[in-house]
Coordinates of C-alpha atoms in Angstrom, one line a residue:
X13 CA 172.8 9.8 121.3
X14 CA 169.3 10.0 122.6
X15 CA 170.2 8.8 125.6
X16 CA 173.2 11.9 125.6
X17 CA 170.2 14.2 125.1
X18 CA 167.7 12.8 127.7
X19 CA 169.9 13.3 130.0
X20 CA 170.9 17.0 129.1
X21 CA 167.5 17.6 128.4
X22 CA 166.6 19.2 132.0
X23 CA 169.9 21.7 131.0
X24 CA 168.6 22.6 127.6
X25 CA 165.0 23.4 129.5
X26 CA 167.0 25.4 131.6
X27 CA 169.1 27.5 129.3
X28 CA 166.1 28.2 127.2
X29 CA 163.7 29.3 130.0
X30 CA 166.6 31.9 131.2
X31 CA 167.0 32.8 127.6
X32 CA 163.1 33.4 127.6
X33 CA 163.5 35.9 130.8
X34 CA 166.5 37.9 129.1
X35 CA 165.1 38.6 125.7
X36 CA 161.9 39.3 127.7
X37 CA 163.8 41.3 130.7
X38 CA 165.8 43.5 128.1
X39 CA 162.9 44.9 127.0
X40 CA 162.9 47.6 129.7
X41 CA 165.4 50.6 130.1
X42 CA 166.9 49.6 133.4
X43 CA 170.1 51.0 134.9
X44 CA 172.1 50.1 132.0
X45 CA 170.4 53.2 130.2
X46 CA 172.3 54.9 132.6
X47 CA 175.6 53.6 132.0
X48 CA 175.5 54.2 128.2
X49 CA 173.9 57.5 128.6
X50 CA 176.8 58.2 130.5
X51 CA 179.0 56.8 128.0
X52 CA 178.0 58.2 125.1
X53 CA 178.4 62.1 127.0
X54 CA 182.1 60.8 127.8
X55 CA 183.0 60.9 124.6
X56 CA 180.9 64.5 123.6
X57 CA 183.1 66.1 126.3
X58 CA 180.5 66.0 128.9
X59 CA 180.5 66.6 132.6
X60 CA 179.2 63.1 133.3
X61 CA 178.6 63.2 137.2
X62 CA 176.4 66.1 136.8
X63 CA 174.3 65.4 134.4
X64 CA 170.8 63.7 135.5
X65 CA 169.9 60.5 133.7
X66 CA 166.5 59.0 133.3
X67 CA 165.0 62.0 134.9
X68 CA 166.8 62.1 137.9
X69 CA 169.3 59.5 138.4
X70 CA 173.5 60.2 138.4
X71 CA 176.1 58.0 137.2
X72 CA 177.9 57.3 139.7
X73 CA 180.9 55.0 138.7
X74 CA 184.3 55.1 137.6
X75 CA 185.4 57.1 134.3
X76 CA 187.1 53.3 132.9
X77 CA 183.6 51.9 133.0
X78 CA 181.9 54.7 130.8
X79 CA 185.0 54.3 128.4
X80 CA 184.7 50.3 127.9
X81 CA 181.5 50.6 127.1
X82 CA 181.9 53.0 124.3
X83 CA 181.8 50.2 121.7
X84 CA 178.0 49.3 122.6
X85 CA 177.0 52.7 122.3
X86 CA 176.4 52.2 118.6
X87 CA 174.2 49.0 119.3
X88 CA 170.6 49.4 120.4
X89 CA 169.6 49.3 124.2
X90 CA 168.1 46.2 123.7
X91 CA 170.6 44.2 122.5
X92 CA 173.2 45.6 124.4
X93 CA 170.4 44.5 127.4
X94 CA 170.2 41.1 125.8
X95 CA 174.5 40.9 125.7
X96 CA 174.8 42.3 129.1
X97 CA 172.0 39.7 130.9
X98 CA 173.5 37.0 129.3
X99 CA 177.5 38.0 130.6
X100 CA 175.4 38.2 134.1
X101 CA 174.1 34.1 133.6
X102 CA 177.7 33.9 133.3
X103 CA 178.3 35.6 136.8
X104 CA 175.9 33.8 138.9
X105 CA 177.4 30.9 137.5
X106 CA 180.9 31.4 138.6
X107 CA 179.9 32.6 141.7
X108 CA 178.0 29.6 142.4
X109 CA 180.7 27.3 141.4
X110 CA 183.3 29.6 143.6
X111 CA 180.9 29.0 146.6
X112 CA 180.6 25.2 146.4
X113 CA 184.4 25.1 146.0
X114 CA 184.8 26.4 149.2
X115 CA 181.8 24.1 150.7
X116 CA 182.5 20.6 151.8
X117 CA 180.0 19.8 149.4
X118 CA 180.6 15.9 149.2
X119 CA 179.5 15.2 152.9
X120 CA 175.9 15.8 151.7
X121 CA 173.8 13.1 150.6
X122 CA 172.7 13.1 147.0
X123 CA 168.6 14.4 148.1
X124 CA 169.9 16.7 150.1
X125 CA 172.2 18.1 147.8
X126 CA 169.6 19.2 145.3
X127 CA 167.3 20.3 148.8
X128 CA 170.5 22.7 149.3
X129 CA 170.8 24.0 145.4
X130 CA 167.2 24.6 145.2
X131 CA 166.9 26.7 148.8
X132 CA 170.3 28.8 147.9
X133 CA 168.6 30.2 144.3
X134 CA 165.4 30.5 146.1
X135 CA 166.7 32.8 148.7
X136 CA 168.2 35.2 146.9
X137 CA 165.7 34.6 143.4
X138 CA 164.5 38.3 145.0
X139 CA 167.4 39.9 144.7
X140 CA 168.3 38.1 141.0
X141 CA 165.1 39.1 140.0
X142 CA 165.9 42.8 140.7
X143 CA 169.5 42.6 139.0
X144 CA 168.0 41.5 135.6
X145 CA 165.2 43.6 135.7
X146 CA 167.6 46.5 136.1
X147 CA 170.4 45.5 134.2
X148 CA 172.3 46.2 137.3
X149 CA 176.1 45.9 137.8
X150 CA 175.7 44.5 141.7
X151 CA 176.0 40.4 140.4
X152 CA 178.8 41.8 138.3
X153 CA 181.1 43.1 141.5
X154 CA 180.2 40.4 143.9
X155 CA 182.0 38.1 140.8
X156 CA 185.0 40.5 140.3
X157 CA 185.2 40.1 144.7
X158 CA 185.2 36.9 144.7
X159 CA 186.6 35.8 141.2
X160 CA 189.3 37.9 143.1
X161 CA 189.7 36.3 146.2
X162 CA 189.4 32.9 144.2
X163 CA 192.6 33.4 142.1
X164 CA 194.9 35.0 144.8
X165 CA 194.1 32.0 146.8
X166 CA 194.7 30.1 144.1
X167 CA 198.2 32.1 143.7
X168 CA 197.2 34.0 140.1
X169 CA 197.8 37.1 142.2
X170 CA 198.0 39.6 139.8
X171 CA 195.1 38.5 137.5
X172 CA 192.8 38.4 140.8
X173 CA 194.0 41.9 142.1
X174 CA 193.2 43.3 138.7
X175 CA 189.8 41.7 138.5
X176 CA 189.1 43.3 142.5
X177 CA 190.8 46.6 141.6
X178 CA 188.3 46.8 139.0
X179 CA 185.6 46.4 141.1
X180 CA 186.6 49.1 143.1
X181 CA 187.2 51.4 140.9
X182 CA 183.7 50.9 139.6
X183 CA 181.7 50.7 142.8
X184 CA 184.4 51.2 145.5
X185 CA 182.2 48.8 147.7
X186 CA 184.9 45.9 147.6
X187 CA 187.2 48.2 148.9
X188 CA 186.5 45.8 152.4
X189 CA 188.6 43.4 151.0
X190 CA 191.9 45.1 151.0
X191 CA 192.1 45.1 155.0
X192 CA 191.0 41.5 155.2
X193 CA 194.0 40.7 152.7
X194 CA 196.4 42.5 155.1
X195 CA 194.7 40.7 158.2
X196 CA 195.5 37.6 155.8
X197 CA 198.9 38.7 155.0
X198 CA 198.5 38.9 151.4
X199 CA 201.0 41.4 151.2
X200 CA 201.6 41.4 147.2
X201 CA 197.7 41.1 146.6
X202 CA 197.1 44.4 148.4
X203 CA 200.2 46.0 147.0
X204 CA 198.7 44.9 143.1
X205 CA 195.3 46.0 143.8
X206 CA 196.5 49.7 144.9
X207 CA 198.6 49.7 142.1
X208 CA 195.9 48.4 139.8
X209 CA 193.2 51.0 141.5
X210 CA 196.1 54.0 140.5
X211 CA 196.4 52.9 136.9
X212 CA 192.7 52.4 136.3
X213 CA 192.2 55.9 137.9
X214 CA 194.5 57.4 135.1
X215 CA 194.4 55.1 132.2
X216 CA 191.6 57.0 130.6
X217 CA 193.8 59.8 130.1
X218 CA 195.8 58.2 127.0
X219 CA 191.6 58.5 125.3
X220 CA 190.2 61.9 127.0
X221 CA 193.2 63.9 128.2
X222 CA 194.7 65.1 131.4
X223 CA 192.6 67.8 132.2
X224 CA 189.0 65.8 131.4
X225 CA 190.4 63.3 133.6
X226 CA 191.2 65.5 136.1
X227 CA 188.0 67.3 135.8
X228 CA 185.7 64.0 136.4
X229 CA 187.7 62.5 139.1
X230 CA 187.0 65.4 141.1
X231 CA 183.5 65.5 139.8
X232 CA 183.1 62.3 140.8
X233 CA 184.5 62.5 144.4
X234 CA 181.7 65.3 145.1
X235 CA 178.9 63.0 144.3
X236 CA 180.2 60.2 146.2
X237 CA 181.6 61.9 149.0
X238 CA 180.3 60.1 152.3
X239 CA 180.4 63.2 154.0
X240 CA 177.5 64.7 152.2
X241 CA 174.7 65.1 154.0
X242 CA 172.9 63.1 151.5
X243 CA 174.6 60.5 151.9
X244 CA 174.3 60.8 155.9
X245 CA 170.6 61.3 156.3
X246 CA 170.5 58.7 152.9
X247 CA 166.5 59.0 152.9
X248 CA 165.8 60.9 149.3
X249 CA 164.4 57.7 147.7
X250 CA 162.1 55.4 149.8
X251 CA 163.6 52.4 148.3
X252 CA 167.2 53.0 150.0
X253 CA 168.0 50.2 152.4
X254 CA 171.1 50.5 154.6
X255 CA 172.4 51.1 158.2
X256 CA 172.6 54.6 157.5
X257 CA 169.3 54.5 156.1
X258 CA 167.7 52.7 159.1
X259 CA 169.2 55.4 161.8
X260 CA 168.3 58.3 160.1
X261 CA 164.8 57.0 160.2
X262 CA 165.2 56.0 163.7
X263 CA 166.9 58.7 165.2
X264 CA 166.0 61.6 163.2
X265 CA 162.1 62.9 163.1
X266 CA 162.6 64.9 160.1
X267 CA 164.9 63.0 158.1
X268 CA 164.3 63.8 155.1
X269 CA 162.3 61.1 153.7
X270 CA 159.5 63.0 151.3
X271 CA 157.8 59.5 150.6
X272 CA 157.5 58.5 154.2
X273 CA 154.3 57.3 155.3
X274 CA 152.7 58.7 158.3
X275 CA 153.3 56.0 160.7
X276 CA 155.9 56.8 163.7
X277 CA 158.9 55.1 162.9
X278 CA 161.2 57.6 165.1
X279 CA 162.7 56.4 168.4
X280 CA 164.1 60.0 168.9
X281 CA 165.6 63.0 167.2
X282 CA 169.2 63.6 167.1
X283 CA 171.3 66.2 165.2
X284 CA 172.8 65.9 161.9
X285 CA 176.4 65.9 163.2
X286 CA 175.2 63.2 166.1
X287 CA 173.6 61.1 163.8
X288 CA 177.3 61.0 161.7
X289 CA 179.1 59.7 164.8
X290 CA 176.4 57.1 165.8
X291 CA 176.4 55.8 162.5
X292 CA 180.3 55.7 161.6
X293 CA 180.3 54.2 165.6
X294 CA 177.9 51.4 164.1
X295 CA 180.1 51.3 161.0
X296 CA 182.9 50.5 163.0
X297 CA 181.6 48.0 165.4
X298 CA 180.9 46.3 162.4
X299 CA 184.3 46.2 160.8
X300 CA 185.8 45.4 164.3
X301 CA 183.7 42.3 164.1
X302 CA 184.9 41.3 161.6
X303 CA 187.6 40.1 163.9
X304 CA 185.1 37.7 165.4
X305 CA 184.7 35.6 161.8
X306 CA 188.6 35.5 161.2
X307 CA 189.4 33.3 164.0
X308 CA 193.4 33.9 163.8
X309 CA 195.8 36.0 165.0
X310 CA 196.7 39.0 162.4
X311 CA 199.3 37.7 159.7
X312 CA 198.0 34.5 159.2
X313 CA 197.1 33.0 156.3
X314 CA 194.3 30.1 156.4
X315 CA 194.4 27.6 153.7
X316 CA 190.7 26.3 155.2
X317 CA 188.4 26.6 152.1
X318 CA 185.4 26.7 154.7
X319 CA 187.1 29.3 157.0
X320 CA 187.6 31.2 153.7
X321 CA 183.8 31.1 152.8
X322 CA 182.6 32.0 156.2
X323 CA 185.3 35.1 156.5
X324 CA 184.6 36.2 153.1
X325 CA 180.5 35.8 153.4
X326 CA 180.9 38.4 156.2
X327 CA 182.6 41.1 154.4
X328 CA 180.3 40.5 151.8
X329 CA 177.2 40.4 153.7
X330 CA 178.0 44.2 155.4
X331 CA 179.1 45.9 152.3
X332 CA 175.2 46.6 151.6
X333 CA 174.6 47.4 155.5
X334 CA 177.8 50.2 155.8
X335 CA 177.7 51.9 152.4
X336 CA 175.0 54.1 151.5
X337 CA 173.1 54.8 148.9
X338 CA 171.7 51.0 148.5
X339 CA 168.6 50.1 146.7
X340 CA 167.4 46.4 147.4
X341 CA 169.2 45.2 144.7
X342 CA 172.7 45.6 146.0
X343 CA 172.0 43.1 149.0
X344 CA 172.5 40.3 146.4
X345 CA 175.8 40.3 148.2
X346 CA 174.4 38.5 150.8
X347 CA 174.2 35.2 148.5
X348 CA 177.6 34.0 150.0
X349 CA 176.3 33.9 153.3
X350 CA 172.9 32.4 152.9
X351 CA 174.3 29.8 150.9
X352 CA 176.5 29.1 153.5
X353 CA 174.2 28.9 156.5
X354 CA 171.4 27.1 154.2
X355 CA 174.6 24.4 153.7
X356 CA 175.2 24.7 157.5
X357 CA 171.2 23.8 158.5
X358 CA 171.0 21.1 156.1
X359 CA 173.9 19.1 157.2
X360 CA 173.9 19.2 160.4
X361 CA 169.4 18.7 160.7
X362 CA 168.8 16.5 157.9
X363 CA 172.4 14.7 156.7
X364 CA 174.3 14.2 159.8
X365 CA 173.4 11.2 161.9
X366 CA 175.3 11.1 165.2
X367 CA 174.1 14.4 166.0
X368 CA 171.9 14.0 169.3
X369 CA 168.5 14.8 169.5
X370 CA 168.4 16.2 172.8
X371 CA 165.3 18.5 173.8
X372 CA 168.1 21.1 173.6
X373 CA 168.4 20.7 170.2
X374 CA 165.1 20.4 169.1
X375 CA 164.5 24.0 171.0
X376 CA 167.7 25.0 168.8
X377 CA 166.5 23.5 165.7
X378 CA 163.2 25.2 165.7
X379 CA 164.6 28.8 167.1
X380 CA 167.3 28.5 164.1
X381 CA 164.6 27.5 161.1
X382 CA 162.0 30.4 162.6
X383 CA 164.9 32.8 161.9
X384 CA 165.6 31.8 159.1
X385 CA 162.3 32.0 157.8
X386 CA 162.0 35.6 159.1
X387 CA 165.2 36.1 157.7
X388 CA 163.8 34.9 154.2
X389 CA 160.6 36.4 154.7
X390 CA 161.9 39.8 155.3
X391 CA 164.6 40.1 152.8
X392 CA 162.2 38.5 149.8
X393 CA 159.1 40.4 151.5
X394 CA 158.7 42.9 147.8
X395 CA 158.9 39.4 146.2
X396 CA 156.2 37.2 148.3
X397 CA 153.9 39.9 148.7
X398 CA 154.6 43.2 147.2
X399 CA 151.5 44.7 147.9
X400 CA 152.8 45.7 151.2
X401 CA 156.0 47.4 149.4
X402 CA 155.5 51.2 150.8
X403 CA 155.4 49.3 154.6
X404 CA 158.5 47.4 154.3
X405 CA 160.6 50.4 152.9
X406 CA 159.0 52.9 155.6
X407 CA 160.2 50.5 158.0
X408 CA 163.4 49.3 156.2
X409 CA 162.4 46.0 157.3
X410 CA 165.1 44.3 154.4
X411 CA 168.6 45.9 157.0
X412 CA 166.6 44.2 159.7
X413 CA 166.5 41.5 157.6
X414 CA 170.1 41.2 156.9
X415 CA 170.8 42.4 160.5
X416 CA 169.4 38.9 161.5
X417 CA 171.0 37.1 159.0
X418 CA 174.6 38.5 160.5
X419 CA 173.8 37.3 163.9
X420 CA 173.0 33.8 162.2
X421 CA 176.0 33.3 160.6
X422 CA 177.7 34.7 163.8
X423 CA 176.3 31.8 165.7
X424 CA 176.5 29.1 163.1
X425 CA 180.5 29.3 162.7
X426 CA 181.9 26.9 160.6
X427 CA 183.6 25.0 164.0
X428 CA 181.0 22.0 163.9
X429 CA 181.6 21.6 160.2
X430 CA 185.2 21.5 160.4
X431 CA 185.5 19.3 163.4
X432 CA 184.0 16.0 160.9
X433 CA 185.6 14.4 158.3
X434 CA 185.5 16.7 154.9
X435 CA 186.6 14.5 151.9
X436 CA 188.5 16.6 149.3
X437 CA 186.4 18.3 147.0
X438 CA 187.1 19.6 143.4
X439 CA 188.3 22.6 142.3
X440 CA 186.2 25.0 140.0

């Protein structure tokens, strides 16, 4: 029995250190003020999306949300803080245990498998940091995603469409994966999620009535509308991190931005309307490459768990960099793909032993870790050293940082990898 609990003792630790940082996190309002705010006008009769929360902030998901959390808005804020930090623990650890069933994780020796745990939480304890501090829903949808993907490749179709049409409906940013199903020919998947995103659309009716409904889906489309300037020149909070974000700073002298510091940032100065193509050309050129990660011809279905992580750490990693509108928090989606690339640098510098160390590869060794210590640097940059924090969102150095970390994961494909022996590992 002692020995039982010695050995569990580094888990208890553990739990009680991250129950220590929720009952301590849930202190604040965060975001989650928001979503109950938002719930509790639901059910007064209240135009939801036009109402201004915590001074000046919108609610800006789905009707469903506000209605399922109806129950906790007869708790306190804190505890429902303290409920909704604790389901996110839950999160990050499915989504951990879906991203080393899709790694080869067995090929690792035993040091540098805890050298791999340790760097993936540490490049991403920014961005975790963030979520809990602001009760935020971003861990939440990267686990319906990929909770998702996990059970229709797993053939529980329609439990996985109903966990991504969910996600949708309540952020609309995995909306990505529905082409990359139909690249995959996961014909049933995509037909259940559409189905799933109509029904979640209307089910609130049966509570609040046709004509409420009615009323807030439109409401709703107005506010999120990517045609809005707003969301084009995306600039009204310094905090806002995005592609869209970067070229209106870039190519636009007057963007907008009311908390801009007085350094030049500006390369030139472009119309509204030419700023809208240049970034839905970016947009694009982005989705097109996603052709680069899929490897296959359309209509093929890959039964590759590595191919699956490396296709689905892309989609995930531009979701923050196409949509606007994101605050630093939301690039917690790129946890698939730094996980994978931290997995990628470990075996194949420290764990894999016929690899040749030519002068070649040293130069490629070194160039790669610099990177990915910018990389790391950049994107954790509030984190490390936050006195700096007005610089790095005047300059929006977090996309750049994530604009690195796409061309990493470009050239570190998962061909190496797949090429040695990968003993079968255990599902989740």
């Amino acid at each position: 029995m002692k020995e039982h609990f010695r050995g569990k003792l580094i888990y208890y630790f553990g739990g009680l250190v991250i129950l220590i940082i929720i009952l301590f996190e849930a202190r604040g309002k965060g975001d989650f003020n928001i979503f109950i705010s938002a719930s509790r006008d639901l059910l007064l009769g209240k135009n939801i999306y036009q109402i201004q929360y915590n001074e000046w902030y919108h609610y800006y998901y789905d009707i469903l949300f506000a209605l399922i959390l109806t129950p906790f808005t007869y708790l306190s804020l804190y505890v429902v803080n303290v409920i909704w930090l604790i389901l996110n623990v839950f999160f990050v650890y499915r989504i951990w245990k879906i991203l080393i069933d899709w790694l080869p994780l067995s090929i690792l020796r035993k040091n540098n498998k805890i050298l791999f745990i340790i760097l993936s939480f540490v490049f991403i304890l920014s961005f975790l940091r963030d979520n809990f501090h602001l009760a935020q829903v971003t861990i939440f949808i990267l686990y319906l995603t990929l909770e998702g993907l996990y059970f229709i490749s797993n053939h529980r179709i329609i439990a996985g469409s109903i966990l991504i049409a969910l996600g949708i409906n309540i952020k609309l940013l995995p909306i990505v994966v529905l082409p990359y199903l139909i690249y995959r020919k996961e014909w049933k998947s995509t037909l259940y999620i559409i189905g799933f995103i109509i029904v979640f659309l209307f089910l609130p009716i049966i509570f609040i009535g046709y004509d409420y409904n009615k009323l807030l889906l439109i409401e709703r489309w107005h506010l999120i509308n990517p045609m809005n300037q707003a969301h084009i020149l995306d600039t009204s909070e310094r905090s806002f991190h995005s592609l869209t974000t970067l070229l209106a700073t870039l190519l636009v002298k007057d963007c907008g931005d009311w908390h801009a510091l007085t350094l030049k940032r500006n390369i030139a100065d472009i119309s509204i309307e030419n700023l809208n193509i240049v970034i839905n050309i970016v947009r694009g050129a982005l989705i097109l490459f996603t052709l680069y990660f899929l490897k296959t011809k359309p209509f093929k279905k890959t039964t590759i768990k590595l191919q699956k992580l490396y296709e689905t750490s892309y989609l995930c990693l531009i979701i923050p960099l196409i949509f606007p509108h994101q605050q630093h928090y939301a690039f917690f989606f790129i946890f698939p793909a730094s996980t994978y690339l931290i997995f990628y640098f470990i075996y194949l510098f420290f764990n894999k032993k016929d690899y040749k160390t030519t002068k070649y590869y040293n130069v490629k060794k070194i160039t790669l870790i610099v990177f990915i210590s910018l990389v790391y640097f950049l994107t954790n940059s509030h984190f490390i050293l936050g006195a700096f924090n007005n610089f790095y969102d005047h300059y929006k150095t977090l996309t750049y940082g994530v604009l690195i970390l796409l061309i990493l994961l470009a050239v570190c494909n998962p061909v190496k990898l797949l090429t040695d022996e990968q003993p079968t590992h255990n599902s989740v």
